[in-house]
Tab-separated table of C-alpha atoms in Angstrom:
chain	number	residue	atom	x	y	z
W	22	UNK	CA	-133.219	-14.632	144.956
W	23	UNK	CA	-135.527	-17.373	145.771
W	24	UNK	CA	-137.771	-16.104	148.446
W	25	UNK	CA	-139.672	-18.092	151.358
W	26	UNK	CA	-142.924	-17.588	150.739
W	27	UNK	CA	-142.586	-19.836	146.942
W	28	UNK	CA	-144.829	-22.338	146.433
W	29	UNK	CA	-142.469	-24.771	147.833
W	30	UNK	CA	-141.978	-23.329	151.296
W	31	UNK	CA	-145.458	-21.810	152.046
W	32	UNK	CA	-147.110	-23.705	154.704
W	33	UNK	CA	-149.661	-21.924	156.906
W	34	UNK	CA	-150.525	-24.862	158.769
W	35	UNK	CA	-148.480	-26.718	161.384
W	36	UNK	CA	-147.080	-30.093	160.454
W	37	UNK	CA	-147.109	-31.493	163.704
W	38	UNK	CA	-150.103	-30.126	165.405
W	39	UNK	CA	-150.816	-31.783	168.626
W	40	UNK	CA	-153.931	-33.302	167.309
W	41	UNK	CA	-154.649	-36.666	166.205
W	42	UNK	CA	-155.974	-35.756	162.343
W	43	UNK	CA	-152.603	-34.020	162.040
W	44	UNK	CA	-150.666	-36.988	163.434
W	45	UNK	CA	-151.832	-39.415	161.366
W	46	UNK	CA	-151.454	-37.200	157.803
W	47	UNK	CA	-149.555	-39.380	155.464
W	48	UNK	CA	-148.200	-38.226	152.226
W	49	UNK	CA	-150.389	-39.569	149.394
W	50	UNK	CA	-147.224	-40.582	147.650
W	51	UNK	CA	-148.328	-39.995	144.080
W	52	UNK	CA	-144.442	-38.752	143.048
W	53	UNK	CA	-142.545	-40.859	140.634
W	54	UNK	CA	-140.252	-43.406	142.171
W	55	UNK	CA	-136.428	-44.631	140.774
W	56	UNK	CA	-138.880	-47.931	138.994
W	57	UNK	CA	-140.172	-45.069	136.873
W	58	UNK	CA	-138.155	-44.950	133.203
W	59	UNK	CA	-138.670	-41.117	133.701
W	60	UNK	CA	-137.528	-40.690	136.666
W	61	UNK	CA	-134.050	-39.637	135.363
W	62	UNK	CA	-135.753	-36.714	133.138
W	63	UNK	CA	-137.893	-35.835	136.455
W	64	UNK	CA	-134.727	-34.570	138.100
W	65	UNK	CA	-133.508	-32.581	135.731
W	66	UNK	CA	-136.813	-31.054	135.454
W	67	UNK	CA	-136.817	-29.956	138.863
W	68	UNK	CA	-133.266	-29.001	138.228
W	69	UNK	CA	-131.570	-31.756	140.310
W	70	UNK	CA	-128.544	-32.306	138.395
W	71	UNK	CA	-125.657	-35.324	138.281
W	72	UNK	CA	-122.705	-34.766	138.840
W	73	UNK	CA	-120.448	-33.296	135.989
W	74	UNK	CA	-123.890	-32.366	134.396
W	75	UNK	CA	-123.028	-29.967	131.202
W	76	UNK	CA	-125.734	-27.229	131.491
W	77	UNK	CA	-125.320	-25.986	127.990
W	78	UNK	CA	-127.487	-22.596	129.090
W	79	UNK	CA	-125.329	-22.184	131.820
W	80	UNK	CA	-121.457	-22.478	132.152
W	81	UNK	CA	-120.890	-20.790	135.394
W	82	UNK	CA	-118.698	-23.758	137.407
W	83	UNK	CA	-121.241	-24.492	139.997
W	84	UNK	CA	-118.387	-26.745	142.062
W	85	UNK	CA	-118.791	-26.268	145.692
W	86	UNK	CA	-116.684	-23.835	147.472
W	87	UNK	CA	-115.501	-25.957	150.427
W	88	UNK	CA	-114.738	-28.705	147.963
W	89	UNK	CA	-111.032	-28.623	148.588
W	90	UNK	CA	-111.005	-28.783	152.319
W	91	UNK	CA	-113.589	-31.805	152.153
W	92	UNK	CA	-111.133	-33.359	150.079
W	93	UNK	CA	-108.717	-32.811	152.825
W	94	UNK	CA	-110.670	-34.026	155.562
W	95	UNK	CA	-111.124	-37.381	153.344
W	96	UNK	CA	-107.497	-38.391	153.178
W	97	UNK	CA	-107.004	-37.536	157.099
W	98	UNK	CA	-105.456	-40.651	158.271
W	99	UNK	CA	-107.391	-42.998	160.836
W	100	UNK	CA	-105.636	-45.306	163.791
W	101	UNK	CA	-108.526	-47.903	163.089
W	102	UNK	CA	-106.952	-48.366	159.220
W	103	UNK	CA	-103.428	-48.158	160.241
W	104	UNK	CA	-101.267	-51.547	159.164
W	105	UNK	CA	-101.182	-52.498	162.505
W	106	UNK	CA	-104.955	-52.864	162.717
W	107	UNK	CA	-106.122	-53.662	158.975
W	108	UNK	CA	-103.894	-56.194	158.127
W	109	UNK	CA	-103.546	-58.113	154.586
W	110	UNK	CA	-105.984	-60.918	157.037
W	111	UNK	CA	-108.432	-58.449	157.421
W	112	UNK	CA	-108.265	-57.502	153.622
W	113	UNK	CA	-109.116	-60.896	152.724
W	114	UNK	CA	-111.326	-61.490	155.286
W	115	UNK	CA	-113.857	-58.746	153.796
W	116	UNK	CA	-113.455	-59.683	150.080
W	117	UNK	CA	-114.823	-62.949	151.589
W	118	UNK	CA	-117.538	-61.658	153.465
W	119	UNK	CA	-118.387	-59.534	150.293
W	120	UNK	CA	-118.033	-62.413	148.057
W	121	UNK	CA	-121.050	-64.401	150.022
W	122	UNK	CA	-123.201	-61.405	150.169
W	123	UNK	CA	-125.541	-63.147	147.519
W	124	UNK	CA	-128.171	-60.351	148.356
W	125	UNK	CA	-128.699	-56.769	149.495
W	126	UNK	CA	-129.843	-57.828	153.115
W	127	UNK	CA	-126.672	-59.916	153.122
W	128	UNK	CA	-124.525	-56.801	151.879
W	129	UNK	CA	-126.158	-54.112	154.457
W	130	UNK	CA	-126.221	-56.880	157.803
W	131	UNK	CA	-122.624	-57.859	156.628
W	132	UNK	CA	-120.443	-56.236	154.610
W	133	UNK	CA	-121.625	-52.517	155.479
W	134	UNK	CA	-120.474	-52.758	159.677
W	135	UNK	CA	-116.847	-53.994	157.917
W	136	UNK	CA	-116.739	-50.852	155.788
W	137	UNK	CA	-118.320	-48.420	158.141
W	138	UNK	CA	-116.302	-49.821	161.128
W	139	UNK	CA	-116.310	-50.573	164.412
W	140	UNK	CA	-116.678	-47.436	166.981
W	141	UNK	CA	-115.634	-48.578	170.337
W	142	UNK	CA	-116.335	-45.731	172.906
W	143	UNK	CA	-117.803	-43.913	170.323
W	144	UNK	CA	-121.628	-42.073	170.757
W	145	UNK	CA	-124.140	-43.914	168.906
W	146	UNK	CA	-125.111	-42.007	165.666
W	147	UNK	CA	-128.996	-41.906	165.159
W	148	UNK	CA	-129.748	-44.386	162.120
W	149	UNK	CA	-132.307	-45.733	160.427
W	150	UNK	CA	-132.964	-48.104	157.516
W	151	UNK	CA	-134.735	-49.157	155.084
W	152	UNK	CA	-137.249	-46.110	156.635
W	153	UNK	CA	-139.724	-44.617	153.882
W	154	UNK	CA	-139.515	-40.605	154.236
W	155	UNK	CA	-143.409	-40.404	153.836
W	156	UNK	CA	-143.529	-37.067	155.988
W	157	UNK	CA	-141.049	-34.832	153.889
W	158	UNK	CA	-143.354	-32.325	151.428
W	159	UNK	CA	-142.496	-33.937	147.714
W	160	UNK	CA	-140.518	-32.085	145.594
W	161	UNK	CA	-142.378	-31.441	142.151
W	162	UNK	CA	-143.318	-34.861	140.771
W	163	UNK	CA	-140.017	-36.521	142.749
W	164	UNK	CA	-141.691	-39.407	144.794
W	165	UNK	CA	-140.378	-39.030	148.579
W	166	UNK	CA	-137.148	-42.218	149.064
W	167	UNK	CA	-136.469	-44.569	151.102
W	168	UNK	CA	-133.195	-44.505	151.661
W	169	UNK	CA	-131.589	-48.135	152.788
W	170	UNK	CA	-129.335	-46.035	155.258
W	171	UNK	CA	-129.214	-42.965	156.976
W	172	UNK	CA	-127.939	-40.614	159.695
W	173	UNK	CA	-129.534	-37.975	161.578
W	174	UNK	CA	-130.606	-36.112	165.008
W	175	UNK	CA	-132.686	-37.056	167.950
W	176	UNK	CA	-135.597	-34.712	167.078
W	177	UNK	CA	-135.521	-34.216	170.977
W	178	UNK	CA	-132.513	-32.086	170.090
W	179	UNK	CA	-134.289	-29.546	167.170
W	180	UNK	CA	-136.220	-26.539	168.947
W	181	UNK	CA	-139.667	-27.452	169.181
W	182	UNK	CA	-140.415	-24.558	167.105
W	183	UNK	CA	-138.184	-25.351	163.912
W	184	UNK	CA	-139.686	-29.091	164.112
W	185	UNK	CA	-143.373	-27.095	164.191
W	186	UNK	CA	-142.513	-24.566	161.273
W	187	UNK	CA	-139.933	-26.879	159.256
W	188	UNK	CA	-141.602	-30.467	160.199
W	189	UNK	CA	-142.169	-31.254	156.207
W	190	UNK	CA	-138.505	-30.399	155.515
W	191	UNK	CA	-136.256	-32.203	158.732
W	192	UNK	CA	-138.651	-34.558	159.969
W	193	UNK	CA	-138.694	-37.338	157.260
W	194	UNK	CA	-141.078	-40.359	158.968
W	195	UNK	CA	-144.388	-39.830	160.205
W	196	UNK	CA	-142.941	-41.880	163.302
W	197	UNK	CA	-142.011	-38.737	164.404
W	198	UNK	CA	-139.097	-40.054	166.887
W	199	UNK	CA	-136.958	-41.641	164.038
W	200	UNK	CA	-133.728	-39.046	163.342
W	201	UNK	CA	-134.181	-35.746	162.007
W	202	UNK	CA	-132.331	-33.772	159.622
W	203	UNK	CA	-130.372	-36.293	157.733
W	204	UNK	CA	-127.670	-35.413	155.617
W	205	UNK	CA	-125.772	-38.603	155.088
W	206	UNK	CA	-127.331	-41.343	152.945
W	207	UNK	CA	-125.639	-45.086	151.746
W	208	UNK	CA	-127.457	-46.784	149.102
W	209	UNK	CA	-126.226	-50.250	148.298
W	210	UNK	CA	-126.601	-52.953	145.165
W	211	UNK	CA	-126.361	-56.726	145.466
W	212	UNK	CA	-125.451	-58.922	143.416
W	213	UNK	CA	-129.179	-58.620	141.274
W	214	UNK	CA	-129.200	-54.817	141.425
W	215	UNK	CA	-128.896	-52.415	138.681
W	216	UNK	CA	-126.101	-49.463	138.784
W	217	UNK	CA	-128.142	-46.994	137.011
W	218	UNK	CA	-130.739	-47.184	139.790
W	219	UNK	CA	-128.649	-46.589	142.858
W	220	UNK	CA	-127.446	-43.810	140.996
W	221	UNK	CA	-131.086	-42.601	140.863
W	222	UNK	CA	-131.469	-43.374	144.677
W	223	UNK	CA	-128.476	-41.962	145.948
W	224	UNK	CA	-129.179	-37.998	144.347
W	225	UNK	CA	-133.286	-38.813	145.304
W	226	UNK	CA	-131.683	-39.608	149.093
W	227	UNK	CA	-129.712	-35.907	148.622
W	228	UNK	CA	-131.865	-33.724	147.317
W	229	UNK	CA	-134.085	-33.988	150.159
W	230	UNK	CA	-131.520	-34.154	152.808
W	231	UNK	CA	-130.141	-31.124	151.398
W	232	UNK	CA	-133.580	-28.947	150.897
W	233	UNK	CA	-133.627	-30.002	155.001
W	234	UNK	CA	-130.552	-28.685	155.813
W	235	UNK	CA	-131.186	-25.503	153.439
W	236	UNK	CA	-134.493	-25.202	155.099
W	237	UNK	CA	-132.370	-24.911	158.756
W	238	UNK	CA	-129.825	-22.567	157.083
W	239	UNK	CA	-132.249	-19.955	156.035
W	240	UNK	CA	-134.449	-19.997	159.061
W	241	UNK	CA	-136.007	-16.545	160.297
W	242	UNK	CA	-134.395	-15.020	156.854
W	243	UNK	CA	-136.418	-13.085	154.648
W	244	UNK	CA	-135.241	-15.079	152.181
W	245	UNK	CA	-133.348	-18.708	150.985
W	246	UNK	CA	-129.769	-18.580	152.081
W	247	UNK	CA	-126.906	-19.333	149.475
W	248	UNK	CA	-123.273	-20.186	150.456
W	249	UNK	CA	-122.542	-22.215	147.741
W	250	UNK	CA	-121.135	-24.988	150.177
W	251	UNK	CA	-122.150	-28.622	150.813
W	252	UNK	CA	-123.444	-29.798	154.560
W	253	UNK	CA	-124.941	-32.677	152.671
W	254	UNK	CA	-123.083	-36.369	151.937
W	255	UNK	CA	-123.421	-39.746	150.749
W	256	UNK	CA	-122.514	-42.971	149.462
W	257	UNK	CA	-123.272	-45.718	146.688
W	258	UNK	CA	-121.888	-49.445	147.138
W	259	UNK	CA	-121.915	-51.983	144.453
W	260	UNK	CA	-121.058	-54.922	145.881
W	261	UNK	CA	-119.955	-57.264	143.216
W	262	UNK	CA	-117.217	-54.906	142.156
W	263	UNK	CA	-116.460	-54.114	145.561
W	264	UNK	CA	-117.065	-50.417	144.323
W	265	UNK	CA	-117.462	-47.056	146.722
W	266	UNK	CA	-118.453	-43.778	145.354
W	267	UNK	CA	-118.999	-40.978	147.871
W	268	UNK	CA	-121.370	-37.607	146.810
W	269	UNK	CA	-122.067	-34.481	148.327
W	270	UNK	CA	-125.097	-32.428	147.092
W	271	UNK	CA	-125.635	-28.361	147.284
W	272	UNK	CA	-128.597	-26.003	146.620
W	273	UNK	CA	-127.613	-22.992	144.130
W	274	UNK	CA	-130.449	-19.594	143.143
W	275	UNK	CA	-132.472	-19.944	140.695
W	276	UNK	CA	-131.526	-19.215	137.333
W	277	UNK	CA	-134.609	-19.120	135.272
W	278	UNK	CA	-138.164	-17.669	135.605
W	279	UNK	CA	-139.648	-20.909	137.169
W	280	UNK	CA	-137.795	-19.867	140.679
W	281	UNK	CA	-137.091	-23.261	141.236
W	282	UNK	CA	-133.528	-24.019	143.674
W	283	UNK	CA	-130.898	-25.545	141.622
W	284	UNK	CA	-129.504	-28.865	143.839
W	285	UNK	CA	-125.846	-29.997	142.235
W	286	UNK	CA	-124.721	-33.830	142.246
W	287	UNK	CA	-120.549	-33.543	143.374
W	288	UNK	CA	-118.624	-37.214	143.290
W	289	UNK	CA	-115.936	-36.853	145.803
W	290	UNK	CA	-114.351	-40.143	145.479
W	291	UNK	CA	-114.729	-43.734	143.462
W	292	UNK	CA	-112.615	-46.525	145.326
W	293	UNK	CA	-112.362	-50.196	144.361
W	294	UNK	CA	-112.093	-52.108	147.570
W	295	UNK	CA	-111.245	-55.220	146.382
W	296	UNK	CA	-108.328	-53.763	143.838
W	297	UNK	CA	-105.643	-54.564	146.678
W	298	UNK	CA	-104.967	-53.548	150.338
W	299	UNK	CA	-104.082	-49.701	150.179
W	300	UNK	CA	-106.691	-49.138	147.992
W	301	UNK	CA	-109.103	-50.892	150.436
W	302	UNK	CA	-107.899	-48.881	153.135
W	303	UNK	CA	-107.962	-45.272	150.936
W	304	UNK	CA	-111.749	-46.292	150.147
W	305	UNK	CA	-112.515	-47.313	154.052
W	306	UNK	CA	-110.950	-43.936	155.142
W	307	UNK	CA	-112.469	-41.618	153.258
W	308	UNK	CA	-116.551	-43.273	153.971
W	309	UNK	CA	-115.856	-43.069	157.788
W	310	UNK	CA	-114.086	-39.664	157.772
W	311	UNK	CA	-117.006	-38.418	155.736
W	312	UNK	CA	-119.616	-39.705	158.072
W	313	UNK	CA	-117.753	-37.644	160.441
W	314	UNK	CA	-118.028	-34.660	158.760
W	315	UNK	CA	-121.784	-35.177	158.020
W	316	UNK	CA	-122.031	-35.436	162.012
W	317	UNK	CA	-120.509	-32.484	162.776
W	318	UNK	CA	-121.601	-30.465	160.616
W	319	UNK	CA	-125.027	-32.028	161.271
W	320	UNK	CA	-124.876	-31.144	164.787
W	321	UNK	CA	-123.544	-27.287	164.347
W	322	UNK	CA	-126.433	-26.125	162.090
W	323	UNK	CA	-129.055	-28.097	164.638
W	324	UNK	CA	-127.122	-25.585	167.414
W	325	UNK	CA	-127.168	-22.326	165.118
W	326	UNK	CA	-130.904	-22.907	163.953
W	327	UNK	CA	-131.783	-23.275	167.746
W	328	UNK	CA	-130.196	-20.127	168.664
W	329	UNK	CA	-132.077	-18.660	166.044
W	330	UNK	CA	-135.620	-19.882	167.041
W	331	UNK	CA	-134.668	-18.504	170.648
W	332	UNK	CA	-132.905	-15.085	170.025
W	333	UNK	CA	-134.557	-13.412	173.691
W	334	UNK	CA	-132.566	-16.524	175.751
W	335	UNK	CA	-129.206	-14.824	174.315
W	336	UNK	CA	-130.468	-11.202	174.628
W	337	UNK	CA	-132.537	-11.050	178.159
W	338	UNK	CA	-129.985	-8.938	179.632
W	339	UNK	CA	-129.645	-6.475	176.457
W	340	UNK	CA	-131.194	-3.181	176.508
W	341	UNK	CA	-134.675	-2.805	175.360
W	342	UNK	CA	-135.835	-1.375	172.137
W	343	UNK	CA	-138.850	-1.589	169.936
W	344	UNK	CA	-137.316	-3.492	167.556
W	345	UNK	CA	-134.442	-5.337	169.252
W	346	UNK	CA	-135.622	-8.551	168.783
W	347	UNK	CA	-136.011	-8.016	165.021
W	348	UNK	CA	-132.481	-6.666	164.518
W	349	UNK	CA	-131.083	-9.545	166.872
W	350	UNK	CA	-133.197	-12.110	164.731
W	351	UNK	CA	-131.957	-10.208	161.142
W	352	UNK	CA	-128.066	-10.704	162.984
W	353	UNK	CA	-127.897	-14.290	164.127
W	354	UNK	CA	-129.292	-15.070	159.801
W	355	UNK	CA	-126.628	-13.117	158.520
W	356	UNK	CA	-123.810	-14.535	160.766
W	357	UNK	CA	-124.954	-17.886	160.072
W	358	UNK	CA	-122.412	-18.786	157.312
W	359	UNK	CA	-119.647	-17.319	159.461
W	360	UNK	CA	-120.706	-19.175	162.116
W	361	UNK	CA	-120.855	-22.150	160.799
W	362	UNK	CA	-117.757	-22.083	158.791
W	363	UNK	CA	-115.515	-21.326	162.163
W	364	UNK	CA	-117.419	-23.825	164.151
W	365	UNK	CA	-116.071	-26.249	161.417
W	366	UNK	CA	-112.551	-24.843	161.910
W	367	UNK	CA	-109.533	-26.469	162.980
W	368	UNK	CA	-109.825	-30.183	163.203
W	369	UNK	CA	-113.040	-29.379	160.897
W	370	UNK	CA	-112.384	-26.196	159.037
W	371	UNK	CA	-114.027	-26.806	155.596
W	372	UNK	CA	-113.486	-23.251	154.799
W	373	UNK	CA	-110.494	-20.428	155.564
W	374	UNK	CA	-106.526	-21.974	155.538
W	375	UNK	CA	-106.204	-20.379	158.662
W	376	UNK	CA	-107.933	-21.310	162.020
W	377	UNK	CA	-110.591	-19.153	163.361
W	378	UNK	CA	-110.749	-18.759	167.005
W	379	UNK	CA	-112.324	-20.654	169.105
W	380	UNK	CA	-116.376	-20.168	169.533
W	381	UNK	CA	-118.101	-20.622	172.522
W	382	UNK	CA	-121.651	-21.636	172.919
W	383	UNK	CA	-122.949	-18.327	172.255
W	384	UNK	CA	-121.409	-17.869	168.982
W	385	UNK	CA	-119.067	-15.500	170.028
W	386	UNK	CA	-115.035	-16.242	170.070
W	387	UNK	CA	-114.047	-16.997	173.340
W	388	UNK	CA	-111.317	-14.652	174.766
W	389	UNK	CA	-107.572	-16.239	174.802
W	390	UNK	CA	-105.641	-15.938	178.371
W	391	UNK	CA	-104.456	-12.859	179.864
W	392	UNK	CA	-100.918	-12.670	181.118
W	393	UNK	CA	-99.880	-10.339	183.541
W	394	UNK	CA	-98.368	-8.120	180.996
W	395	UNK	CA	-100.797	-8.057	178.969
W	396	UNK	CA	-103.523	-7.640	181.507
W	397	UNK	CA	-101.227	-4.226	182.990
W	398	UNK	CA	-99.588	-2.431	179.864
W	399	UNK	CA	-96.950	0.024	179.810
W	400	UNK	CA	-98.251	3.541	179.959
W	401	UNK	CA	-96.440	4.661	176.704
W	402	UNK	CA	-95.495	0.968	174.524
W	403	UNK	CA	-93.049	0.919	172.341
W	404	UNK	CA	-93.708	1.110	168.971
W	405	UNK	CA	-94.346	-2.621	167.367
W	406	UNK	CA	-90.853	-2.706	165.304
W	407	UNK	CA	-88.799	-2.251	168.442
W	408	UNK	CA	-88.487	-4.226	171.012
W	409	UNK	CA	-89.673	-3.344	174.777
W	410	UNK	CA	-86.674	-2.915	176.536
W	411	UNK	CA	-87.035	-4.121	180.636
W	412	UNK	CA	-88.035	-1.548	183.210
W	413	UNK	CA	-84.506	-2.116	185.066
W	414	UNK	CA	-81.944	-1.562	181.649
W	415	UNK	CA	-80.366	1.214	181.324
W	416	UNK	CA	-82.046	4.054	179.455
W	417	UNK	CA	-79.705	6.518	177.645
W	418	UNK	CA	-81.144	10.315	177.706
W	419	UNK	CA	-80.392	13.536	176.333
W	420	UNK	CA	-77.738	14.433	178.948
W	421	UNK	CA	-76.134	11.175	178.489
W	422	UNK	CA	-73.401	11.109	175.825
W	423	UNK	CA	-71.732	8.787	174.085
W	424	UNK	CA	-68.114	8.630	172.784
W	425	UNK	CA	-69.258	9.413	169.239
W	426	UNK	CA	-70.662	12.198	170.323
W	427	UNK	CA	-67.564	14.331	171.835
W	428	UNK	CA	-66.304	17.317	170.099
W	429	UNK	CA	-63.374	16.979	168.064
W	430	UNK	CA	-61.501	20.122	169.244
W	431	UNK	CA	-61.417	17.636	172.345
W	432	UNK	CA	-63.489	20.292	174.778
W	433	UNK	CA	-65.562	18.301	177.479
W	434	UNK	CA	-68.972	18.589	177.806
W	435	UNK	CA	-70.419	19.074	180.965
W	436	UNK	CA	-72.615	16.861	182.405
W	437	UNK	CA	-75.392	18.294	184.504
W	438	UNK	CA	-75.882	15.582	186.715
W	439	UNK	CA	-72.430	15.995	187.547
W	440	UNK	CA	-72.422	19.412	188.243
W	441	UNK	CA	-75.036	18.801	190.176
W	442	UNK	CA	-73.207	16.086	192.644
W	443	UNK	CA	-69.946	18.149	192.648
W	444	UNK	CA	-71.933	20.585	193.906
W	445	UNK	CA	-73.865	19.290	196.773
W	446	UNK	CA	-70.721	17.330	197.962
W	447	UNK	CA	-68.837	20.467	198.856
W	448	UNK	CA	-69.512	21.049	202.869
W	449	UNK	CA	-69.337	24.880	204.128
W	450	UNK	CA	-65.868	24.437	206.194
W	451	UNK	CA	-64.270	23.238	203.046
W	452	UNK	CA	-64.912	26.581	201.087
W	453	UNK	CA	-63.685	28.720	204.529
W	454	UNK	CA	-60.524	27.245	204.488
W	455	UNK	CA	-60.038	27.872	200.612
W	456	UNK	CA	-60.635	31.546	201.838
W	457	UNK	CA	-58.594	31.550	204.571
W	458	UNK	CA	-55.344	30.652	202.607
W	459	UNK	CA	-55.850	32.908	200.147
């Protein structure tokens, strides 16, 4: 297993020292870019593969586990595309809007609000564009992007600690207040682009918005964490064909003796927009509910990682012991897939079939509602295949008998309780007079 002290991860230094040298450090940028005719060979060097990539060393199926569910949350249906509000005029109001986007400016200030829709109400997502990453540590010979899209965190919200130890991971600008962490990407072609090089863009956009979000996932771990499950998404929009292709991106281990993380290119969906007005709608549907996704799970790891930079907030009332802190540390790492899989549940489960419950802020579930009897139990329950009868039924003993149960010679059985009442209801004078006539 890939450990954190590689080459790759080692940095002894702070990234975002308080001083002004250290504020003004730019990248020297001497990493291939997309232009490059080798940039396509550069990836698979550093093992960044496409998707549907035949490793011919290697035929383990290295499909993400959560790949199912994300397909799921994809086709959930959204009141914003319903035929009420996208009507056949609002279908042929876009293919003209895409029609006289006669270059990419035209195709991100136009067409992209139509496809990513209008959020009324909604929190504003932190976005940038057209924003060169030129803080993010390059990846071999990769050159760092520049990604015409993207969607993060305020780095407000980040632990101060993570952005110190992690800053040339999550914090892509050297404007140090654009978002943080992102993990959703759109790269678009006009009319004069070339298909092979969004392509190019779109996994050089993932593969360092995943290493970020695999950088939060194994912080305070002795070593790189490995779910096999994607937290990282994007899209690719070709404008004259009207065409939408969505990706996700995962880190695997290592698998040869260069220790270098394996990052693996997944295409979720392709959608022609323009092919008629259901298909439109399919296409639109899946973008935004992915963008949703990215946000929450976005959001979740940001909370877990912060956790885990403060473990002695959660534990001040705990019981101290040399090397409580450690353990608690060594705990919150291991829970983190669990964690993060159940926070995702319900609504957002990209994981288990069946819903986990519900997790408070601590991590922990929170406890469901106690009812009276549940909160006072009967001293001796009945067993859980019969029912409980009500403290007011009749309850049949061994004295009691039933008709079943009589002899057949057709002697009584005597009751004790009756003896019992017969007994106490004969007076004194009653029995002297019995004597006195015999």
């Amino acid at each position: 297993m890939d450990s954190l002290s590689d080459p790759d991860s080692a940095q002894t230094d702070n990234p975002l020292k308080t001083g002004a040298k250290a504020r003004s450090r730019k990248r020297t940028g001497r990493g291939i870019t997309t232009k490059d005719p080798a940039f396509a060979q550069a990836l698979l060097d550093e093992k960044i593969y496409p998707s549907l990539y035949e490793d011919l060393d290697d035929s383990d199926d290295r499909a993400p586990k959560n790949l199912g569910k994300i397909g799921e949350k994809l086709r959930k249906r959204r009141p914003s595309l319903s035929p009420q509000q996208f009507t056949n005029a609002d279908f042929r109001d876009f293919l003209t809007t895409n029609s006289g986007a006669t270059s990419e400016s035209a195709v991100m200030t136009d067409v992209f609000p139509i496809i990513q829709g209008k959020k009324k109400g909604k929190p504003t997502i932190p976005t940038g564009q057209d924003l060169p990453f030129n803080h993010l540590k390059e990846i071999g010979n990769i050159g760092c992007p520049k990604p015409d899209y993207f969607n993060g965190v305020q780095p407000a919200e980040i632990h101060q600690e993570l952005r110190e130890k992690l800053g040339w991971y999550i914090i892509p600008c050297n404007d140090t207040s654009r978002p943080a962490l992102p993990n959703f990407f759109l790269e678009k072609k006009g009319p004069s682009g070339k298909g092979l090089t969004v392509d190019l863009q779109i996994r050089q956009d993932l593969v360092y918005g995943a290493r970020g979000i695999h950088r939060m996932q194994s912080y305070n771990k002795p070593e790189l964490f490995y779910n096999n499950k994607v937290y990282t998404f994007g899209a690719t929009y070709d404008s004259p064909y009207a065409m939408l292709i969505l990706y996700a991106m995962h880190p695997t281990e290592p698998k040869d003796s260069r220790n270098k993380v394996e990052y693996h290119t997944t295409e979720l969906s392709c959608s022609s927009l323009r092919s008629n007005l259901e298909t439109c709608r399919e296409g639109l549907q899946a973008l935004r509910n992915l963008q949703d996704l990215a946000t929450r799970c976005r959001n979740r790891i940001v909370r877990h990682a912060n956790r885990a930079a403060r473990p002695q907030e959660h534990t001040a009332t705990a019981p101290s012991s040399p090397d409580h802190s450690s353990q608690n540390r060594t705990s919150t790492a291991t829970d983190w897939s669990s964690t993060i899989d159940s926070e995702t549940s319900g609504d957002e489960d990209l994981l288990e079939n069946r819903s986990p419950p519900e997790r408070s802020f601590s991590g922990l579930p929170k406890e469901a509602p106690v009812s009276s009897a549940e909160e006072y139990p009967a001293a001796n329950p009945p067993p859980p295949d019969q029912p409980q009868q009500n403290r007011n039924s009749f309850t049949m003993d061994e004295s009691v008998r039933t008709d079943s149960e009589i002899p057949r010679d057709g002697t009584a059985l005597s009751d004790p309780r009756r003896e019992k009442r017969s007994f106490q209801s004969r007076s004194p004078s009653r029995e002297r007079k019995k004597a006195r006539n015999l």
